[in-house]
Amino acid sequence: MSIPSQGFQSELLAIDISQDAFDNISSILKDKTGICLYEGAERLVVSRLSKFLKPLSFTTFEEYLQHVLSPNGAPELEQMINALTTNTTRFFRERGHFDLLENQIMPHLIEKARNGERVRIWSAACSSGEEVYSIASVILKCLPNAADYDLRILATDIDSDILEEANAGEYRLSALEDVPPGYAEFIFEKEQSGEILKIRPQARDLISFRYLNFMDPWPVSGPFDVIFCRNVTIYMDEATQMRIWAGLEKVLHPDGFLFIGHSERIGPSLSNRLELFGPTAFRRPQAISLNSTSIMEKQNVTSQYT
Ligand SMILES: C[S@@+](CC[C@H](N)C(=O)[O-])C[C@H]1O[C@@H](n2cnc3c(N)ncnc32)[C@H](O)[C@@H]1O
């Protein structure tokens, strides 16, 4: 059913979306990715998807959807999902997590690495890479020869286009505004080409970028010493969030650390298995203790973050 009176149009292409088409897109997106479109997101859907209709000579979202769901529609389905994910991110977002990584966790990871043990870090839902390159810069600042050890970072996302961008490792000069003093030299090459900043090979080489959809079986075994899974479950319903947290807890090293976004909550089912280590930072209650500073800091963290 078309609802032009309250429908949303792409200003350039003048394509309406009917309530049915919007509902179908919402349910495909939820089914495939766990992302729930908020009520009234028609305008967002039209603005992000209209551009795909014209090259396929479709004039309605119904035709487009029929194609997307057909046996030949897999590339357009992937394109549709990529277009509907929200990839907002920046270097050192939620800065306190990187301070915890540097000051509390890195001494423990360096000891492990120097003892010849395996160290694994996962940036789950890494978007365009700013998060994982921030992690790499902290590691290189603390352990400049990190590549000499069995230390690797996995960076995953569902959006194949954004993963390509992350892998390319090129950023606008303005990205420097988000990088605190003393870290840029560990992230970016010294020589700039015009307005583009390039990631240093030393940072790039620590990282493997891979496609991973939380809604499918996860091709990771862990255990991970540190997991960053931030600002992705905010778009999902509670049951999906709980499944993701439980899955992450399973692949977390017994002494590992889990960082979630500042507006996310792990919920009651996991709060007896994980305890706060810092704001929206968790580890197991029985994990080895680090040092007295971390315990003091833990006492200052209020339960508002659980
Ligand atoms: C807002 S970004 C967060 C980026 C980064 N973690 C941060 O906090 O800045 C959310 C990312 O989650 C990814 N995402 C959404 N649904 C996903 C799913 N089902 N599986 C894996 N990644 C997903 C999106 O593609 C997007 O890049």
Tab-separated table of C-alpha atoms and ligand atoms in Angstrom:
chain	number	residue	atom	x	y	z
A	1	MET	CA	0.000	0.000	0.000
A	2	SER	CA	1.428	3.374	-1.011
A	3	ILE	CA	1.079	6.201	1.501
A	4	PRO	CA	2.078	9.317	-0.428
A	5	SER	CA	0.282	11.631	1.982
A	6	GLN	CA	2.637	10.630	4.804
A	7	GLY	CA	5.255	8.859	2.650
A	8	PHE	CA	8.871	9.955	2.572
A	9	GLN	CA	10.479	10.974	-0.669
A	10	SER	CA	14.057	11.124	-1.765
A	11	GLU	CA	14.399	14.758	-2.795
A	12	LEU	CA	16.609	13.880	-5.761
A	13	LEU	CA	14.883	10.778	-7.035
A	14	ALA	CA	11.344	11.390	-5.792
A	15	ILE	CA	10.781	7.776	-4.753
A	16	ASP	CA	8.092	7.090	-2.174
A	17	ILE	CA	8.285	4.254	0.297
A	18	SER	CA	5.075	2.510	1.289
A	19	GLN	CA	4.455	1.338	4.838
A	20	ASP	CA	4.603	-2.276	3.610
A	21	ALA	CA	7.980	-1.800	1.929
A	22	PHE	CA	9.352	-0.049	5.015
A	23	ASP	CA	8.060	-2.839	7.286
A	24	ASN	CA	9.618	-5.469	5.014
A	25	ILE	CA	12.979	-3.693	4.954
A	26	SER	CA	12.869	-3.350	8.749
A	27	SER	CA	12.140	-7.018	9.221
A	28	ILE	CA	14.841	-8.157	6.750
A	29	LEU	CA	17.344	-5.904	8.504
A	30	LYS	CA	16.412	-7.211	11.946
A	31	ASP	CA	16.505	-10.801	10.773
A	32	LYS	CA	19.882	-10.513	9.013
A	33	THR	CA	21.706	-8.115	11.354
A	34	GLY	CA	19.772	-7.748	14.599
A	35	ILE	CA	19.452	-3.997	13.915
A	36	CYS	CA	16.003	-2.583	14.748
A	37	LEU	CA	14.968	0.480	12.783
A	38	TYR	CA	13.274	3.009	15.034
A	39	GLU	CA	9.736	4.131	14.349
A	40	GLY	CA	9.800	6.942	11.819
A	41	ALA	CA	13.022	5.812	10.145
A	42	GLU	CA	11.342	5.884	6.711
A	43	ARG	CA	13.218	9.034	5.762
A	44	LEU	CA	16.518	7.391	6.664
A	45	VAL	CA	15.686	4.288	4.600
A	46	VAL	CA	14.681	6.377	1.579
A	47	SER	CA	17.767	8.565	1.800
A	48	ARG	CA	20.123	5.599	2.095
A	49	LEU	CA	18.528	3.210	-0.403
A	50	SER	CA	16.994	5.355	-3.192
A	51	LYS	CA	20.292	5.522	-5.069
A	52	PHE	CA	20.208	1.744	-5.624
A	53	LEU	CA	16.860	1.710	-7.452
A	54	LYS	CA	17.700	3.751	-10.552
A	55	PRO	CA	20.669	1.665	-11.816
A	56	LEU	CA	18.380	-1.385	-11.564
A	57	SER	CA	15.580	0.506	-13.400
A	58	PHE	CA	13.186	0.104	-10.465
A	59	THR	CA	10.706	2.825	-9.653
A	60	THR	CA	9.296	1.362	-6.422
A	61	PHE	CA	10.759	-0.151	-3.275
A	62	GLU	CA	8.470	-3.150	-3.811
A	63	GLU	CA	10.283	-4.012	-7.082
A	64	TYR	CA	13.634	-3.426	-5.424
A	65	LEU	CA	12.760	-5.713	-2.506
A	66	GLN	CA	11.518	-8.447	-4.809
A	67	HIS	CA	14.906	-8.368	-6.537
A	68	VAL	CA	16.891	-8.173	-3.281
A	69	LEU	CA	15.123	-11.302	-2.022
A	70	SER	CA	15.426	-13.216	-5.317
A	71	PRO	CA	18.120	-15.865	-5.875
A	72	ASN	CA	20.125	-13.269	-7.887
A	73	GLY	CA	19.714	-10.543	-5.309
A	74	ALA	CA	22.541	-11.447	-2.906
A	75	PRO	CA	24.873	-8.577	-3.987
A	76	GLU	CA	22.047	-6.024	-3.589
A	77	LEU	CA	21.061	-7.510	-0.237
A	78	GLU	CA	24.648	-7.037	0.959
A	79	GLN	CA	24.652	-3.496	-0.444
A	80	MET	CA	21.329	-2.772	1.309
A	81	ILE	CA	22.644	-4.017	4.660
A	82	ASN	CA	25.862	-2.039	4.246
A	83	ALA	CA	23.844	1.095	3.521
A	84	LEU	CA	21.602	0.655	6.570
A	85	THR	CA	24.331	0.099	9.159
A	86	THR	CA	25.385	3.130	11.165
A	87	ASN	CA	29.158	3.444	11.165
A	88	THR	CA	29.733	6.501	13.354
A	89	THR	CA	33.092	6.219	15.090
A	90	ARG	CA	36.252	8.193	15.801
A	91	PHE	CA	39.776	7.753	17.099
A	92	PHE	CA	39.945	7.337	20.894
A	93	ARG	CA	36.155	7.424	21.240
A	94	GLU	CA	35.285	6.965	24.923
A	95	ARG	CA	38.834	7.832	25.813
A	96	GLY	CA	38.807	6.315	29.321
A	97	HIS	CA	38.852	2.809	27.804
A	98	PHE	CA	42.171	3.529	26.116
A	99	ASP	CA	43.602	4.896	29.364
A	100	LEU	CA	42.574	1.651	31.110
A	101	LEU	CA	44.130	-0.350	28.287
A	102	GLU	CA	47.384	1.571	28.509
A	103	ASN	CA	47.763	1.963	32.256
A	104	GLN	CA	46.101	-1.135	33.705
A	105	ILE	CA	45.988	-3.812	31.056
A	106	MET	CA	49.103	-3.343	28.931
A	107	PRO	CA	51.579	-4.156	31.745
A	108	HIS	CA	49.787	-7.529	32.113
A	109	LEU	CA	49.734	-8.128	28.327
A	110	ILE	CA	53.396	-7.159	27.960
A	111	GLU	CA	54.313	-9.668	30.653
A	112	LYS	CA	52.322	-12.361	28.837
A	113	ALA	CA	53.887	-11.508	25.482
A	114	ARG	CA	57.422	-11.490	26.919
A	115	ASN	CA	56.761	-14.884	28.522
A	116	GLY	CA	56.053	-16.215	25.034
A	117	GLU	CA	52.300	-16.463	25.641
A	118	ARG	CA	49.622	-15.710	23.056
A	119	VAL	CA	47.944	-12.297	23.287
A	120	ARG	CA	44.746	-11.683	21.324
A	121	ILE	CA	42.619	-8.543	21.114
A	122	TRP	CA	39.306	-8.218	19.258
A	123	SER	CA	37.687	-5.049	17.987
A	124	ALA	CA	34.220	-6.450	17.259
A	125	ALA	CA	32.185	-4.075	15.058
A	126	CYS	CA	35.259	-2.025	14.163
A	127	SER	CA	33.520	0.180	11.552
A	128	SER	CA	36.038	2.253	9.542
A	129	GLY	CA	38.943	1.267	11.781
A	130	GLU	CA	39.462	4.245	14.082
A	131	GLU	CA	38.845	2.081	17.174
A	132	VAL	CA	41.257	-0.669	16.207
A	133	TYR	CA	44.008	1.731	15.103
A	134	SER	CA	43.626	3.558	18.434
A	135	ILE	CA	44.136	0.191	20.163
A	136	ALA	CA	47.202	-0.488	17.981
A	137	SER	CA	48.691	2.907	18.855
A	138	VAL	CA	48.376	2.210	22.572
A	139	ILE	CA	50.036	-1.173	22.082
A	140	LEU	CA	52.901	0.302	20.038
A	141	LYS	CA	53.385	3.132	22.525
A	142	CYS	CA	53.766	0.573	25.338
A	143	LEU	CA	55.506	-2.148	23.328
A	144	PRO	CA	57.182	-0.699	20.206
A	145	ASN	CA	58.376	-4.127	19.038
A	146	ALA	CA	54.919	-5.720	19.474
A	147	ALA	CA	55.294	-7.465	16.102
A	148	ASP	CA	58.122	-9.601	17.556
A	149	TYR	CA	55.645	-11.304	19.895
A	150	ASP	CA	52.610	-13.532	19.429
A	151	LEU	CA	50.328	-10.519	19.711
A	152	ARG	CA	47.548	-9.996	17.167
A	153	ILE	CA	44.436	-7.860	16.846
A	154	LEU	CA	41.302	-9.075	15.090
A	155	ALA	CA	38.959	-6.404	13.694
A	156	THR	CA	35.536	-7.466	12.407
A	157	ASP	CA	32.370	-5.893	11.072
A	158	ILE	CA	29.252	-6.900	9.153
A	159	ASP	CA	29.610	-4.025	6.643
A	160	SER	CA	31.895	-5.193	3.827
A	161	ASP	CA	32.298	-1.638	2.424
A	162	ILE	CA	33.352	-0.153	5.740
A	163	LEU	CA	35.781	-3.044	6.294
A	164	GLU	CA	37.457	-2.176	2.999
A	165	GLU	CA	37.824	1.406	4.160
A	166	ALA	CA	39.268	0.258	7.473
A	167	ASN	CA	41.682	-2.041	5.696
A	168	ALA	CA	42.806	0.761	3.349
A	169	GLY	CA	43.873	2.742	6.424
A	170	GLU	CA	43.558	6.270	5.023
A	171	TYR	CA	42.017	9.156	6.950
A	172	ARG	CA	41.397	12.857	6.510
A	173	LEU	CA	43.765	15.261	8.196
A	174	SER	CA	40.900	16.392	10.446
A	175	ALA	CA	40.967	12.952	12.157
A	176	LEU	CA	44.033	14.207	14.028
A	177	GLU	CA	41.730	16.359	16.162
A	178	ASP	CA	40.494	13.176	17.869
A	179	VAL	CA	43.958	11.782	18.581
A	180	PRO	CA	45.361	12.809	21.966
A	181	PRO	CA	48.897	14.246	22.007
A	182	GLY	CA	51.606	11.581	21.881
A	183	TYR	CA	49.712	8.923	19.895
A	184	ALA	CA	49.620	10.147	16.268
A	185	GLU	CA	53.235	9.068	15.669
A	186	PHE	CA	52.239	5.464	16.521
A	187	ILE	CA	49.213	5.490	14.193
A	188	PHE	CA	50.147	7.493	11.103
A	189	GLU	CA	53.053	7.545	8.686
A	190	LYS	CA	55.271	10.606	9.057
A	191	GLU	CA	55.054	11.524	5.381
A	192	GLN	CA	51.592	12.801	4.477
A	193	SER	CA	50.230	12.764	0.966
A	194	GLY	CA	48.220	15.970	0.736
A	195	GLU	CA	45.155	15.885	2.961
A	196	ILE	CA	45.390	12.136	3.557
A	197	LEU	CA	46.886	10.473	6.621
A	198	LYS	CA	48.116	6.920	6.077
A	199	ILE	CA	48.277	4.256	8.753
A	200	ARG	CA	51.831	3.148	9.633
A	201	PRO	CA	52.635	-0.389	8.495
A	202	GLN	CA	53.722	-1.171	12.093
A	203	ALA	CA	50.131	-0.559	13.254
A	204	ARG	CA	48.475	-2.088	10.174
A	205	ASP	CA	50.514	-5.283	10.382
A	206	LEU	CA	49.251	-6.139	13.871
A	207	ILE	CA	45.648	-6.266	12.611
A	208	SER	CA	43.570	-8.754	10.600
A	209	PHE	CA	40.303	-7.390	9.205
A	210	ARG	CA	37.496	-9.932	8.736
A	211	TYR	CA	33.774	-10.002	7.993
A	212	LEU	CA	31.713	-11.171	10.994
A	213	ASN	CA	27.969	-10.954	11.540
A	214	PHE	CA	26.894	-11.406	15.162
A	215	MET	CA	23.681	-13.043	13.938
A	216	ASP	CA	25.562	-15.928	12.241
A	217	PRO	CA	27.909	-18.457	13.841
A	218	TRP	CA	31.099	-16.607	14.807
A	219	PRO	CA	34.245	-17.939	13.108
A	220	VAL	CA	36.388	-17.051	16.141
A	221	SER	CA	37.566	-19.307	18.916
A	222	GLY	CA	39.459	-16.993	21.238
A	223	PRO	CA	40.275	-16.774	23.989
A	224	PHE	CA	40.637	-13.009	23.712
A	225	ASP	CA	42.564	-11.059	26.324
A	226	VAL	CA	40.694	-7.871	25.449
A	227	ILE	CA	37.429	-7.393	23.560
A	228	PHE	CA	36.110	-4.013	22.432
A	229	CYS	CA	32.456	-4.366	21.387
A	230	ARG	CA	31.184	-0.839	21.600
A	231	ASN	CA	28.207	1.067	20.251
A	232	VAL	CA	26.748	-1.761	18.199
A	233	THR	CA	24.122	-3.355	20.461
A	234	ILE	CA	22.438	0.042	20.987
A	235	TYR	CA	20.630	-0.641	17.689
A	236	MET	CA	19.396	-4.089	18.798
A	237	ASP	CA	16.629	-5.465	20.989
A	238	GLU	CA	17.344	-6.812	24.448
A	239	ALA	CA	17.278	-10.520	23.518
A	240	THR	CA	19.849	-9.964	20.745
A	241	GLN	CA	22.016	-7.856	23.026
A	242	MET	CA	22.017	-10.627	25.644
A	243	ARG	CA	22.975	-13.246	23.044
A	244	ILE	CA	25.908	-11.105	21.901
A	245	TRP	CA	27.169	-10.427	25.437
A	246	ALA	CA	26.871	-14.137	26.303
A	247	GLY	CA	28.786	-15.048	23.114
A	248	LEU	CA	31.533	-12.575	23.920
A	249	GLU	CA	31.803	-13.866	27.466
A	250	LYS	CA	32.372	-17.375	26.095
A	251	VAL	CA	35.407	-16.308	24.050
A	252	LEU	CA	36.814	-13.991	26.712
A	253	HIS	CA	40.034	-15.250	28.351
A	254	PRO	CA	39.516	-16.126	32.053
A	255	ASP	CA	41.636	-13.053	32.893
A	256	GLY	CA	40.339	-10.993	29.939
A	257	PHE	CA	38.694	-7.575	29.663
A	258	LEU	CA	35.482	-6.592	27.895
A	259	PHE	CA	34.741	-2.995	26.886
A	260	ILE	CA	31.242	-1.998	25.832
A	261	GLY	CA	29.869	1.408	24.771
A	262	HIS	CA	29.005	3.981	27.443
A	263	SER	CA	25.303	3.800	26.600
A	264	GLU	CA	25.219	-0.023	26.610
A	265	ARG	CA	24.443	-2.410	29.495
A	266	ILE	CA	25.385	-6.084	29.872
A	267	GLY	CA	22.187	-6.796	31.810
A	268	PRO	CA	21.445	-8.939	34.862
A	269	SER	CA	22.195	-12.369	33.348
A	270	LEU	CA	25.878	-11.547	32.926
A	271	SER	CA	26.407	-9.211	35.831
A	272	ASN	CA	27.102	-12.139	38.180
A	273	ARG	CA	29.700	-13.536	35.735
A	274	LEU	CA	31.439	-10.259	34.951
A	275	GLU	CA	32.215	-7.370	37.229
A	276	LEU	CA	33.056	-3.750	36.634
A	277	PHE	CA	36.679	-2.886	36.206
A	278	GLY	CA	36.111	0.680	35.009
A	279	PRO	CA	33.254	2.578	33.335
A	280	THR	CA	31.625	0.055	30.951
A	281	ALA	CA	34.718	-2.150	31.310
A	282	PHE	CA	34.291	-5.689	32.681
A	283	ARG	CA	36.229	-8.770	33.746
A	284	ARG	CA	35.499	-11.930	35.664
A	285	PRO	CA	35.346	-11.668	39.461
A	286	GLN	CA	37.870	-14.499	39.769
A	287	ALA	CA	40.378	-12.962	37.304
A	288	ILE	CA	43.920	-12.436	38.541
A	289	SER	CA	44.362	-9.118	40.294
A	290	LEU	CA	46.411	-6.520	38.471
A	291	ASN	CA	47.740	-3.943	40.905
A	292	SER	CA	46.511	-1.844	43.773
A	293	THR	CA	45.758	1.180	41.550
A	294	SER	CA	43.263	-0.754	39.485
A	295	ILE	CA	41.527	-2.039	42.607
A	296	MET	CA	41.291	1.507	43.977
A	297	GLU	CA	39.901	2.747	40.697
A	298	LYS	CA	37.406	-0.111	40.623
A	299	GLN	CA	36.007	1.018	43.955
A	300	ASN	CA	35.275	4.432	42.457
A	301	VAL	CA	33.194	2.997	39.653
A	302	THR	CA	29.495	3.140	40.425
A	303	SER	CA	26.939	0.493	39.563
A	304	GLN	CA	25.292	2.837	37.022
A	305	TYR	CA	27.450	1.158	34.371
A	306	THR	CA	26.216	-2.394	34.867
B	1	LIG	C1	28.409	2.801	15.507
B	1	LIG	S1	29.571	1.680	14.834
B	1	LIG	C2	30.641	1.436	16.233
B	1	LIG	C3	32.103	1.468	15.860
B	1	LIG	C4	33.078	1.369	17.030
B	1	LIG	N1	32.936	0.118	17.731
B	1	LIG	C5	32.903	2.535	17.965
B	1	LIG	O1	32.409	2.355	19.085
B	1	LIG	O2	33.250	3.663	17.583
B	1	LIG	C6	28.604	0.151	14.816
B	1	LIG	C7	29.175	-0.896	13.873
B	1	LIG	O3	28.504	-2.127	14.141
B	1	LIG	C8	28.403	-2.839	12.922
B	1	LIG	N2	27.334	-3.857	13.029
B	1	LIG	C9	25.997	-3.657	13.031
B	1	LIG	N3	25.352	-4.823	13.104
B	1	LIG	C10	26.285	-5.792	13.174
B	1	LIG	C11	26.234	-7.224	13.263
B	1	LIG	N4	25.074	-7.889	13.294
B	1	LIG	N5	27.399	-7.906	13.298
B	1	LIG	C12	28.583	-7.246	13.274
B	1	LIG	N6	28.700	-5.898	13.172
B	1	LIG	C13	27.567	-5.180	13.132
B	1	LIG	C14	28.093	-1.744	11.907
B	1	LIG	O4	28.398	-2.134	10.586
B	1	LIG	C15	28.963	-0.579	12.413
B	1	LIG	O5	30.185	-0.486	11.721
